[in-house]
Every structure is written in C-alpha cells, then in structure tokens.
Coordinates of C-alpha atoms in Angstrom, one line a residue:
M1 CA -20.5 -25.4 19.0
T2 CA -17.5 -24.2 17.5
K3 CA -18.1 -21.0 15.4
R4 CA -16.9 -21.3 11.9
V5 CA -15.2 -18.0 10.4
L6 CA -14.4 -17.3 6.7
I7 CA -11.0 -15.9 6.2
A8 CA -10.4 -14.2 2.7
G9 CA -8.3 -11.3 1.6
F10 CA -8.8 -9.5 -1.8
K11 CA -6.7 -6.4 -2.0
H12 CA -5.5 -3.6 -4.5
E13 CA -4.9 0.0 -4.5
T14 CA -5.7 1.2 -7.8
N15 CA -4.0 4.2 -9.5
T16 CA -6.3 4.9 -12.5
F17 CA -3.9 6.9 -14.1
S18 CA -1.8 3.9 -14.8
K19 CA -2.1 2.2 -18.4
L20 CA -1.3 -1.2 -16.8
P21 CA -4.3 -3.0 -15.9
T22 CA -4.4 -5.5 -13.0
D23 CA -5.2 -8.8 -14.4
L24 CA -4.9 -12.1 -12.8
D25 CA -1.3 -12.3 -13.9
A26 CA -0.7 -9.3 -11.5
Y27 CA -2.0 -11.4 -8.5
R28 CA -0.1 -14.4 -9.4
K29 CA 3.2 -12.4 -9.5
R30 CA 2.5 -11.0 -5.9
A31 CA 0.1 -13.2 -4.2
L32 CA -2.7 -15.6 -5.0
H33 CA -3.4 -18.3 -2.4
F34 CA -6.1 -20.8 -2.2
G35 CA -7.3 -23.0 1.0
E36 CA -4.9 -24.5 3.0
D37 CA -2.0 -22.8 0.9
I38 CA -2.9 -19.6 2.8
R39 CA -1.9 -21.0 6.4
A40 CA 1.8 -22.0 4.8
A41 CA 2.0 -18.4 3.2
Y42 CA 1.2 -16.3 6.0
S43 CA 1.5 -18.0 9.4
G44 CA 4.0 -16.2 11.6
T45 CA 3.9 -13.2 9.3
N46 CA 3.3 -9.5 10.3
T47 CA 0.0 -9.5 8.1
E48 CA -3.6 -9.4 8.5
I49 CA -4.3 -12.8 7.3
A50 CA -1.5 -13.9 10.2
G51 CA -3.7 -12.1 12.5
F52 CA -6.9 -13.5 11.4
L53 CA -5.6 -16.8 12.2
D54 CA -4.2 -16.0 15.4
A55 CA -7.5 -14.6 16.1
C56 CA -9.4 -18.1 15.1
E57 CA -6.9 -19.8 17.5
K58 CA -7.6 -17.2 20.6
Y59 CA -11.4 -17.4 20.3
G60 CA -11.3 -21.2 19.4
W61 CA -13.0 -20.4 15.7
E62 CA -12.6 -22.8 13.2
P63 CA -11.1 -21.0 10.4
V64 CA -12.4 -21.8 6.8
L65 CA -9.6 -20.6 4.3
S66 CA -11.0 -19.3 1.0
V67 CA -8.5 -17.2 -1.1
V68 CA -6.1 -14.5 -0.4
A69 CA -5.1 -12.2 -3.5
D70 CA -2.9 -9.3 -3.4
A71 CA -1.5 -7.2 -6.4
T72 CA 1.2 -4.5 -6.7
P73 CA -0.9 -1.0 -7.3
S74 CA -1.4 -0.4 -10.9
G75 CA -4.4 0.4 -13.0
R76 CA -8.1 -0.8 -12.7
V77 CA -8.4 -4.5 -11.9
T78 CA -10.1 -6.4 -14.7
R79 CA -13.2 -7.9 -14.9
E80 CA -11.7 -11.3 -15.1
A81 CA -9.5 -11.0 -11.9
F82 CA -12.3 -9.6 -9.9
D83 CA -14.8 -12.4 -11.1
T84 CA -12.3 -14.9 -10.6
V85 CA -11.4 -13.9 -6.8
S86 CA -14.8 -12.9 -5.8
G87 CA -16.2 -16.0 -7.3
H88 CA -13.8 -18.2 -5.3
I89 CA -15.3 -16.4 -2.0
L90 CA -18.8 -17.1 -3.0
R91 CA -18.1 -20.8 -3.9
T92 CA -16.4 -21.0 -0.4
I93 CA -19.7 -19.9 1.1
E94 CA -21.9 -22.2 -1.2
E95 CA -19.8 -25.4 -0.7
G96 CA -19.2 -25.1 2.9
G97 CA -22.4 -23.4 3.9
V98 CA -22.9 -19.8 5.7
P99 CA -20.3 -19.0 8.1
D100 CA -20.7 -17.9 11.4
A101 CA -18.7 -14.6 10.8
I102 CA -16.6 -13.4 7.8
L103 CA -13.2 -11.6 8.3
L104 CA -11.8 -9.8 5.3
Q105 CA -8.6 -8.3 4.4
L106 CA -9.2 -5.4 1.9
H107 CA -7.4 -2.5 1.0
G108 CA -10.0 0.0 0.6
A109 CA -9.0 1.6 -2.8
M110 CA -9.7 -1.1 -5.2
V111 CA -11.0 0.4 -8.6
T112 CA -12.1 -2.3 -11.2
E113 CA -12.9 -2.2 -15.0
H114 CA -16.6 -2.3 -14.2
H115 CA -17.1 -0.5 -10.9
D116 CA -15.5 2.3 -9.2
D117 CA -15.7 0.8 -5.8
G118 CA -14.3 -2.5 -5.8
E119 CA -14.7 -3.3 -2.2
S120 CA -18.5 -2.5 -1.9
A121 CA -19.1 -4.5 -4.9
L122 CA -17.5 -7.7 -3.4
L123 CA -19.4 -6.8 -0.1
S124 CA -22.6 -6.7 -2.0
L125 CA -22.1 -10.1 -3.6
I126 CA -21.3 -11.6 -0.2
R127 CA -24.2 -10.0 1.5
E128 CA -26.6 -11.5 -1.1
R129 CA -25.3 -14.8 -0.1
V130 CA -25.0 -14.6 3.8
G131 CA -27.7 -11.9 4.5
R132 CA -27.6 -9.1 7.4
D133 CA -27.2 -11.5 10.1
V134 CA -23.4 -12.6 9.7
P135 CA -21.0 -10.4 10.9
I136 CA -18.4 -9.3 8.7
G137 CA -15.3 -7.6 10.1
V138 CA -13.0 -5.6 7.6
T139 CA -9.5 -4.3 7.8
H140 CA -8.7 -1.4 5.6
D141 CA -5.2 0.3 4.6
L142 CA -4.8 3.6 6.0
H143 CA -4.9 4.9 2.5
A144 CA -8.6 3.8 1.8
N145 CA -11.1 5.8 -0.2
V146 CA -13.9 4.7 2.0
T147 CA -17.5 4.7 0.4
D148 CA -20.8 5.0 2.4
L149 CA -21.8 1.7 0.8
T150 CA -18.8 -0.1 2.2
A151 CA -19.7 1.3 5.7
E152 CA -23.1 -0.1 5.4
L153 CA -22.2 -3.6 4.1
S154 CA -19.7 -4.0 7.0
D155 CA -20.3 -4.6 10.6
V156 CA -16.7 -3.8 11.8
L157 CA -14.3 -1.7 10.0
V158 CA -10.8 -0.8 10.8
S159 CA -7.8 0.6 9.2
Y160 CA -4.2 0.5 10.0
R161 CA -2.7 3.1 12.2
T162 CA 0.7 3.5 10.9
Y163 CA 2.6 4.5 7.8
P164 CA 4.8 2.8 7.2
H165 CA 2.6 0.1 7.7
I166 CA 3.6 -1.9 10.6
D167 CA 0.6 -2.7 12.5
M168 CA -1.3 -5.0 10.0
H169 CA -1.2 -8.1 12.2
E170 CA -2.4 -5.8 15.3
T171 CA -5.1 -4.3 13.0
A172 CA -6.5 -7.8 12.5
M173 CA -6.7 -8.6 15.8
R174 CA -8.5 -5.2 16.6
C175 CA -11.1 -6.1 14.0
A176 CA -11.4 -10.0 15.0
E177 CA -12.0 -8.7 18.7
L178 CA -15.0 -6.7 17.8
T179 CA -16.3 -9.5 15.5
A180 CA -16.1 -11.8 18.4
R181 CA -17.9 -9.4 20.8
M182 CA -20.6 -9.1 18.1
L183 CA -20.9 -12.8 17.7
N184 CA -21.1 -13.2 21.4
G185 CA -24.1 -10.6 21.4
E186 CA -22.1 -8.0 23.5
I187 CA -22.0 -5.4 21.1
D188 CA -24.5 -3.9 18.1
P189 CA -22.0 -2.2 16.1
F190 CA -22.7 0.4 13.2
V191 CA -20.2 1.8 11.3
T192 CA -20.2 5.7 10.3
V193 CA -17.9 7.2 7.7
L194 CA -17.4 10.9 7.1
R195 CA -15.2 12.7 4.4
G196 CA -14.2 16.2 3.2
P197 CA -13.9 18.3 0.3
Q198 CA -10.2 17.4 -0.2
L199 CA -8.2 15.2 -2.0
D200 CA -5.1 14.7 0.4
G201 CA -4.5 15.4 3.9
V202 CA -3.0 14.6 7.4
D203 CA 0.5 14.3 5.9
H204 CA -0.5 11.4 3.7
G205 CA -0.6 9.2 6.9
R206 CA 3.1 9.7 7.8
T207 CA 3.5 8.5 11.4
T208 CA 7.3 8.5 11.4
A209 CA 7.5 11.9 12.8
P210 CA 5.4 14.2 14.8
G211 CA 2.6 15.6 12.7
P212 CA -0.9 15.9 11.9
M213 CA -1.6 12.2 11.6
R214 CA -0.3 11.4 14.9
D215 CA -2.2 14.2 16.4
I216 CA -5.4 13.1 14.8
L217 CA -5.0 9.4 16.1
A218 CA -4.6 11.0 19.5
L219 CA -7.7 12.9 19.3
A220 CA -9.3 9.7 18.0
D221 CA -8.4 7.6 21.0
Q222 CA -9.6 10.6 23.2
L223 CA -13.0 10.8 21.5
T224 CA -13.3 7.0 21.8
R225 CA -12.7 7.0 25.3
E226 CA -15.0 10.0 25.8
H227 CA -18.4 8.7 23.5
G228 CA -17.5 5.1 24.3
L229 CA -16.9 4.3 20.8
L230 CA -15.6 0.7 19.6
S231 CA -13.3 2.0 17.2
A232 CA -12.1 5.1 15.5
S233 CA -10.0 5.0 12.3
V234 CA -8.4 8.0 10.2
N235 CA -7.7 7.1 6.5
A236 CA -5.3 9.5 4.5
G237 CA -6.9 8.2 1.4
F238 CA -5.4 7.4 -2.2
P239 CA -5.4 10.6 -4.1
W240 CA -4.2 8.9 -7.4
A241 CA -7.7 7.3 -7.9
D242 CA -9.9 9.4 -10.1
V243 CA -13.3 8.6 -8.4
G244 CA -16.2 10.3 -6.9
Y245 CA -15.4 9.5 -3.3
V246 CA -11.5 9.8 -3.4
G247 CA -9.9 11.3 -0.1
P248 CA -9.3 11.4 3.3
S249 CA -12.2 9.8 5.7
V250 CA -12.7 9.1 9.2
I251 CA -14.4 5.9 10.2
V252 CA -16.2 5.2 13.6
V253 CA -17.6 2.1 15.0
A254 CA -20.0 2.3 17.6
N255 CA -23.0 0.4 19.1
R256 CA -26.1 1.3 17.1
D257 CA -27.6 3.4 19.9
N258 CA -24.6 5.5 20.4
R259 CA -25.4 9.0 19.6
G260 CA -21.9 10.0 20.4
A261 CA -20.5 8.5 17.1
E262 CA -21.6 11.0 14.6
I263 CA -20.2 13.7 17.0
A264 CA -16.8 12.1 17.0
A265 CA -16.7 11.3 13.5
D266 CA -17.7 14.9 12.7
A267 CA -14.8 16.3 15.1
L268 CA -12.3 14.2 13.5
R269 CA -13.4 15.2 10.0
A270 CA -12.9 18.8 10.9
E271 CA -9.5 18.1 12.0
L272 CA -8.6 16.5 8.7
W273 CA -9.5 19.7 7.1
R274 CA -7.9 22.0 9.4
T275 CA -4.5 20.2 8.9
R276 CA -4.6 19.6 5.0
E277 CA -1.7 21.9 4.3
V278 CA 0.8 20.3 7.1
M279 CA 3.5 18.1 5.7
T280 CA 6.5 16.7 7.4
I281 CA 8.8 16.2 4.2
A282 CA 9.7 18.6 1.7
P283 CA 10.4 16.7 -1.5
V284 CA 13.5 17.9 -3.5
A285 CA 14.8 17.6 -7.2
A286 CA 17.5 14.5 -7.5
S287 CA 20.4 17.1 -8.2
Q288 CA 19.8 18.6 -4.5
A289 CA 19.2 15.0 -3.3
I290 CA 22.6 13.7 -4.7
A291 CA 24.3 16.9 -3.5
E292 CA 23.4 15.8 0.0
A293 CA 24.1 12.4 -0.4
R294 CA 27.7 13.1 -1.6
E295 CA 28.2 15.4 1.8
T296 CA 26.5 12.9 4.2
G297 CA 26.7 9.6 3.0
R298 CA 29.3 6.9 4.2
I299 CA 30.0 3.3 4.4
G300 CA 28.4 2.0 7.4
A301 CA 25.8 4.8 7.2
P302 CA 24.4 5.4 3.6
F303 CA 22.3 8.2 2.4
V304 CA 18.8 7.2 1.2
I305 CA 17.0 8.7 -1.6
A306 CA 13.6 7.6 -2.5
D307 CA 12.2 8.1 -6.0
F308 CA 8.8 9.3 -4.6
A309 CA 7.0 10.2 -8.0
D310 CA 7.9 6.7 -9.6
N311 CA 6.9 4.5 -6.3
P312 CA 5.4 1.4 -7.5
G313 CA 4.1 1.1 -3.9
G314 CA 1.4 3.7 -5.4
G315 CA 1.0 2.7 -8.8
G316 CA 3.9 3.9 -10.2
Y317 CA 5.7 2.0 -13.1
G318 CA 8.9 1.7 -11.5
D319 CA 11.1 2.6 -14.6
A320 CA 11.1 6.1 -14.7
T321 CA 14.8 7.0 -15.2
G322 CA 15.4 10.7 -13.9
L323 CA 16.8 9.7 -10.7
L324 CA 19.3 6.9 -12.2
R325 CA 20.3 9.3 -14.9
A326 CA 21.2 11.7 -12.4
M327 CA 23.2 9.5 -10.3
I328 CA 24.8 8.2 -13.3
E329 CA 26.1 11.8 -14.7
A330 CA 27.1 12.6 -10.9
E331 CA 29.5 9.7 -11.4
L332 CA 28.6 8.3 -7.9
K333 CA 30.8 5.8 -6.5
D334 CA 29.6 3.2 -3.9
A335 CA 26.0 3.7 -4.8
A336 CA 23.0 1.2 -5.5
L337 CA 19.3 1.5 -7.0
S338 CA 16.8 -1.2 -6.4
A339 CA 14.7 -1.7 -8.2
L340 CA 14.2 -0.7 -11.8
F341 CA 11.6 -2.4 -13.6
D342 CA 12.8 -3.7 -16.9
P343 CA 12.4 -7.2 -17.8
E344 CA 14.0 -6.4 -21.2
S345 CA 17.4 -5.6 -19.7
V346 CA 16.9 -8.4 -17.5
A347 CA 16.6 -11.1 -20.4
A348 CA 19.6 -9.1 -22.1
C349 CA 21.6 -9.8 -19.0
E350 CA 20.5 -13.5 -18.8
A351 CA 21.4 -13.8 -22.5
A352 CA 25.1 -12.4 -21.9
G353 CA 25.9 -14.0 -18.7
E354 CA 27.3 -13.1 -15.7
G355 CA 30.5 -11.2 -16.0
A356 CA 29.6 -10.1 -19.5
D357 CA 30.3 -6.2 -20.3
I358 CA 27.2 -5.0 -22.7
E359 CA 25.4 -2.0 -23.4
L360 CA 21.6 -1.8 -22.5
Q361 CA 18.9 0.6 -23.0
L362 CA 17.9 1.2 -19.2
G363 CA 14.2 1.7 -17.9
G364 CA 11.9 4.4 -19.6
K365 CA 10.0 2.0 -21.8
L366 CA 6.5 2.2 -20.1
E367 CA 6.0 5.9 -20.1
P368 CA 9.2 7.5 -21.8
S369 CA 8.0 11.0 -20.8
L370 CA 9.1 10.1 -17.3
G371 CA 12.4 9.7 -18.5
A372 CA 13.6 8.2 -21.5
P373 CA 15.8 4.7 -21.6
I374 CA 19.4 5.4 -20.7
A375 CA 22.0 4.2 -22.9
A376 CA 24.4 2.6 -20.4
K377 CA 27.4 0.5 -20.8
G378 CA 28.3 -1.7 -18.0
Q379 CA 28.9 -5.3 -16.2
V380 CA 26.5 -7.9 -15.5
I381 CA 27.4 -8.5 -12.1
A382 CA 24.9 -11.3 -10.9
L383 CA 21.7 -13.1 -11.9
Y384 CA 18.8 -14.3 -9.6
E385 CA 15.3 -16.0 -9.4
G386 CA 13.9 -13.2 -7.5
K387 CA 12.4 -14.6 -4.7
F388 CA 13.2 -13.7 -1.2
R389 CA 11.4 -13.0 2.2
L390 CA 11.1 -9.7 4.0
E391 CA 13.0 -9.7 7.2
G392 CA 12.1 -5.5 8.2
P393 CA 9.4 -4.4 10.3
M394 CA 6.9 -4.2 7.7
S395 CA 4.9 -7.4 6.5
T396 CA 7.8 -9.4 8.2
G397 CA 8.5 -12.9 7.2
L398 CA 6.2 -12.4 3.7
A399 CA 7.7 -13.7 0.6
L400 CA 8.0 -11.5 -2.3
D401 CA 9.0 -12.3 -6.0
L402 CA 10.7 -9.8 -8.3
G403 CA 10.9 -12.4 -10.9
P404 CA 14.3 -12.7 -12.9
V405 CA 16.6 -10.3 -11.4
A406 CA 19.9 -9.0 -12.8
V407 CA 22.5 -6.8 -11.0
F408 CA 24.0 -4.5 -13.5
R409 CA 27.0 -2.3 -12.8
V410 CA 27.3 1.1 -14.4
G411 CA 30.7 2.8 -13.2
G412 CA 30.0 2.9 -9.5
I413 CA 26.3 2.1 -9.2
D414 CA 25.0 -1.2 -8.8
I415 CA 21.4 -1.5 -10.2
V416 CA 19.0 -4.1 -9.5
L417 CA 16.8 -4.9 -12.5
A418 CA 13.6 -6.7 -11.7
S419 CA 11.1 -8.6 -13.9
N420 CA 8.2 -7.7 -11.4
R421 CA 7.2 -4.3 -10.3
A422 CA 7.3 -3.8 -6.6
Q423 CA 8.1 -0.9 -3.9
N424 CA 11.5 -1.1 -2.1
Y425 CA 10.6 -1.2 1.8
D426 CA 13.0 -3.7 2.9
R427 CA 16.7 -4.1 3.0
Q428 CA 16.5 -7.4 1.6
F429 CA 15.6 -5.7 -1.9
F430 CA 19.5 -5.3 -2.0
S431 CA 20.7 -8.0 0.5
A432 CA 19.0 -10.9 -1.2
F433 CA 20.8 -9.8 -4.5
G434 CA 24.4 -9.7 -3.1
I435 CA 24.3 -6.0 -2.3
D436 CA 25.4 -5.2 1.3
P437 CA 23.5 -1.8 2.1
L438 CA 25.7 -0.9 5.0
E439 CA 28.6 -1.3 2.2
K440 CA 27.2 1.4 0.2
Q441 CA 27.3 5.4 0.6
V442 CA 24.3 5.9 -1.3
L443 CA 21.0 3.8 -1.7
A444 CA 18.3 4.9 -4.2
L445 CA 14.9 3.4 -3.7
K446 CA 11.7 3.5 -5.7
S447 CA 9.6 4.1 -2.6
A448 CA 7.7 7.0 -1.0
Q449 CA 7.5 6.4 3.0
H450 CA 7.3 2.6 3.8
F451 CA 11.2 2.3 3.3
R452 CA 11.5 4.7 6.6
A453 CA 10.7 1.4 8.6
D454 CA 13.8 -0.6 7.7
Y455 CA 16.4 1.9 6.2
A456 CA 16.1 4.9 8.6
P457 CA 17.8 3.2 11.3
I458 CA 21.1 2.7 9.0
A459 CA 20.8 5.9 7.1
S460 CA 23.0 9.0 7.6
G461 CA 20.2 11.1 5.8
I462 CA 17.2 10.7 3.7
A463 CA 15.9 12.7 0.7
V464 CA 12.7 12.1 -1.0
V465 CA 12.6 13.3 -4.8
D466 CA 9.6 14.5 -6.4
E467 CA 10.2 16.7 -9.6
G468 CA 6.4 17.0 -10.6
G469 CA 6.3 14.2 -13.1
G470 CA 5.0 10.8 -12.5
I471 CA 1.8 9.3 -11.7
T472 CA 2.6 9.2 -8.1
S473 CA 3.7 12.7 -7.8
H474 CA 2.0 15.3 -5.1
N475 CA 1.8 17.5 -8.2
F476 CA -2.1 16.8 -8.5
S477 CA -2.7 19.4 -10.9
A478 CA -0.8 17.9 -13.6
L479 CA -3.1 14.9 -13.4
D480 CA -6.3 14.8 -15.4
Y481 CA -9.3 14.5 -12.7
K482 CA -12.4 13.8 -14.4
H483 CA -14.7 11.7 -12.0
A484 CA -13.5 13.0 -8.6
R485 CA -16.4 15.1 -6.8
R486 CA -15.6 19.2 -7.0
P487 CA -14.8 21.5 -5.5
L488 CA -11.8 19.5 -4.2
W489 CA -8.6 20.8 -2.4
P490 CA -6.0 21.5 -3.6
L491 CA -7.5 21.3 -7.2
D492 CA -10.1 23.9 -6.3
D493 CA -10.5 26.9 -3.9
V494 CA -13.0 25.4 -1.7
A495 CA -15.3 27.9 0.1
D496 CA -16.4 25.8 3.0
G497 CA -14.2 23.2 4.5
A498 CA -16.7 22.3 6.9
A499 CA -18.9 20.8 4.5
R500 CA -19.2 17.1 4.3
S501 CA -18.8 15.6 0.8

C-alpha cells in the first residue's frame, strides 16, 4: 500500500531584540501556502519543500500537503500566527487521518510570545495527535538553536551544511532518505544533541572559505564513518535570541543501540569550543569600506559592501542609515543600494510619480538610534510592484515580494526602497528593478553572508560593515541578555569550556 507522508513547513528565525512582532501578516508577505498551492510555489526550487516533494516521487509516497509558512526574521511569533499555522497542520492530520510519516521544514530558532522553543511546542502538539510510532523527519537551518526536547520529539533531525545556504534541497533529501529507511524498518534512529557554554562559534557557520566550519564538518564526516552514524550535523546557532538554550550545537542521529553516538557528539562539541574565536572575516567601519570601494570597484566588477549589523536576514530592521549616509557624504558615483525598508518613502515616490524631483526622509524610522532619517533630495527613477524570482544559487526559483518598490536616485547612488523587509542575497534585488549590477562600481547590500553566493563571482572586492550598533551586530556585549544561560562565552569568562550546557 502507498505510504502517505505529510509535508509541512513552519519557519522563523526569531531575533528577540527586535521590536517587530512576527504576526500572520509577516507570513503573508513572505510565504503562506496551503494544500496544492504548495506544489505550485515550490516545485523545481532549491528548497526543502521541493526536496520533500521530489523524495515522495523517488520513494513512491503520496504527499499530503498541509501548510508552508515562512517569515522574514524579526521579533517573537505572535500567538495568533503560531496557533493558525500549527492548527492547520493538526487539522490536516485530523481530517485525513494519521499519516505513515511526517516531513517538517523547520528553522530551529523560532521563539513565540508564549514559548521560548517554538519548534518543540509544534512537535509536542503533533506527537499528541500521531503518537510515538509515526516517523517524523525534520530539517533545520544551520543557525538553529536546538533543544533537547526537539531532539527527543524528532526521529530524524538534519541541518544544512552550507552558509550561504545553498543545500536546502539536498538537506531535505538526506532527511527523507533516513525517514524512508525508518519506514522500511531498516533503522531505529535516536537523536542526540549537545552544546557547550558559548553564544557563538565556528565562524558563525561560514563555508565560503577555509575555516572552522569546513573543518568541523570534515570531522563530522570522519566520525560518521568511524562510528557508523546515520547523520551528524553542526549548528552555528543564532546568537540574537535571548533564550536559555541559545548557541552552537551538534546533532547526531544514530541507531538507538549505537554507543558511538555520544562519543562522536562530544568530540564535535569540544571542537566547537576549541575554534570559538576563529573568524574568517574582519568587519570594518563604513568609511574604510567606501575607501576600498573607491580604489577597487569598477564597471563590470563592482565592489560589494554588506551592512552586517542591519541584516534583515538576522532580524535587523533593514532601515538603518549609517552606511547610506556615508555613501552620500562620500559622493559616490555609479553606486546602488538594495534594499532600504521604507514604505513611507515608497508611498511618497508613488504620489510624486516617475521622473519627479522630491525630498525624502530616508530610513531611520524604526530605530533612529541606529541612524536617523536622511533628508535627501533626489529623483524618482522607477516604480515597481516588487515581485520577482530568485535566480542565484540560494533558494533558486523561489518567488519573493518586496511590496511596492521605488528606485530613488540621490547624486550618483540608486537606492531601492522597499515596502517589505528582506535580506539581499540575489542579484535580482537590483536587476528586477532596472539596475544592472555589472553597470555599477559599488553595490551596497543589507546582508551578512548569504550575498556571497551570488555576488562573490562578480565582485572586485567585498567589505562587511559592522560599527557595533544594530540588533544583528556581533558586538554581543551591547545587547541585554536576560534569559540566556550563564556563564556564556563571550559574554562571560568561562572557566571550563569542556562543560556541557
């Protein structure tokens, strides 16, 4: 008889220092799909959901499509949003009957208004409906903060192995393969998770250059072979979450009787601690980045500047003005920035119309302490709906919607103003709005690392700006952690780095 496999996704990377609640509207702006609409939205894309769909075809399963919800990182997920999405998954089970297996696309760093561990809250509700005998396979982002309860409630738990995350589809296939083996009675998996006394580590998970993350993944592969493990994942953690279990972790999936699982997990956890201070990037001030851009950037090979501390992909507001102000004051030519979150300025551009010369108060509206609004005179170059499809290596083929968009030119700088927050990790953030990245000498992005996947091949140089402010800055001491377990490096002096926590 054909196996029925429920497919669902409920993702959020929650920055608890953000003042923006993640409500249902936040999900609608990015991704909220039900039933067969899921197939239309994700088939053929480089995503976990596409991987799950392909796995169903590979193994001859009947996919039971429930809901896929994803929102741009921001503050805690509201109770209404959590109850709506989780409730739909539960109704799918109640109305269609208990499936033979469940495949879930989760982030691993969801925090809700009523639960610090959104993933285990969801898994607990599902387990109440289906019991312990139904296999549940879960994918996680590499920046998951993984709890013991999430591990206990999952049969298979695997994370991405790349940052930028270009292996989403592959991760889903690995998860589905182990789930298939469990369904066939070939394995009896058990999930082990360990973490150490640290807030950040493994170079925040970067895999674009030789460094600790590549090394520890190689060690994970070696230990998998030596101990006969089913899977070994390394998570860099998401440090901008003030929760007790925050920080890097290792996940080992092995047969229940495999005593090597604990040995392997402990060896990987020790490596997390040993390499905690190694970084492959050196953030600089905006002034230094602009000086490098002037010297290096050229048409055909632009210099790329990433605004690390205001990265919407980590929960940043996306409207901080420090970098843009420095660019304007430097009177850069042939430059562009995408995207500045500023729906008010977009509305003003729409009211004025294309070609109009107007003065705007750009950005700085959500948290002026991170950069006050910039009074700037310029021209409305173009207006757009803001919908496009990604063409780069990350989430290839996925549709995004920035809401109404205006391209506003100040001097020699074209500024993409957006009505929805989003991290720029694809050249379409420029190209979709009439800006050819190869026709600019300087490109400025609201991003931290993902941009490298699509921009590094064309860049003459790259600089990452982090001046110590912003809710995605690596200056962790500037953030008010109240709930994270202590002591925790680098917030505290840790006497015993070998201790589990």
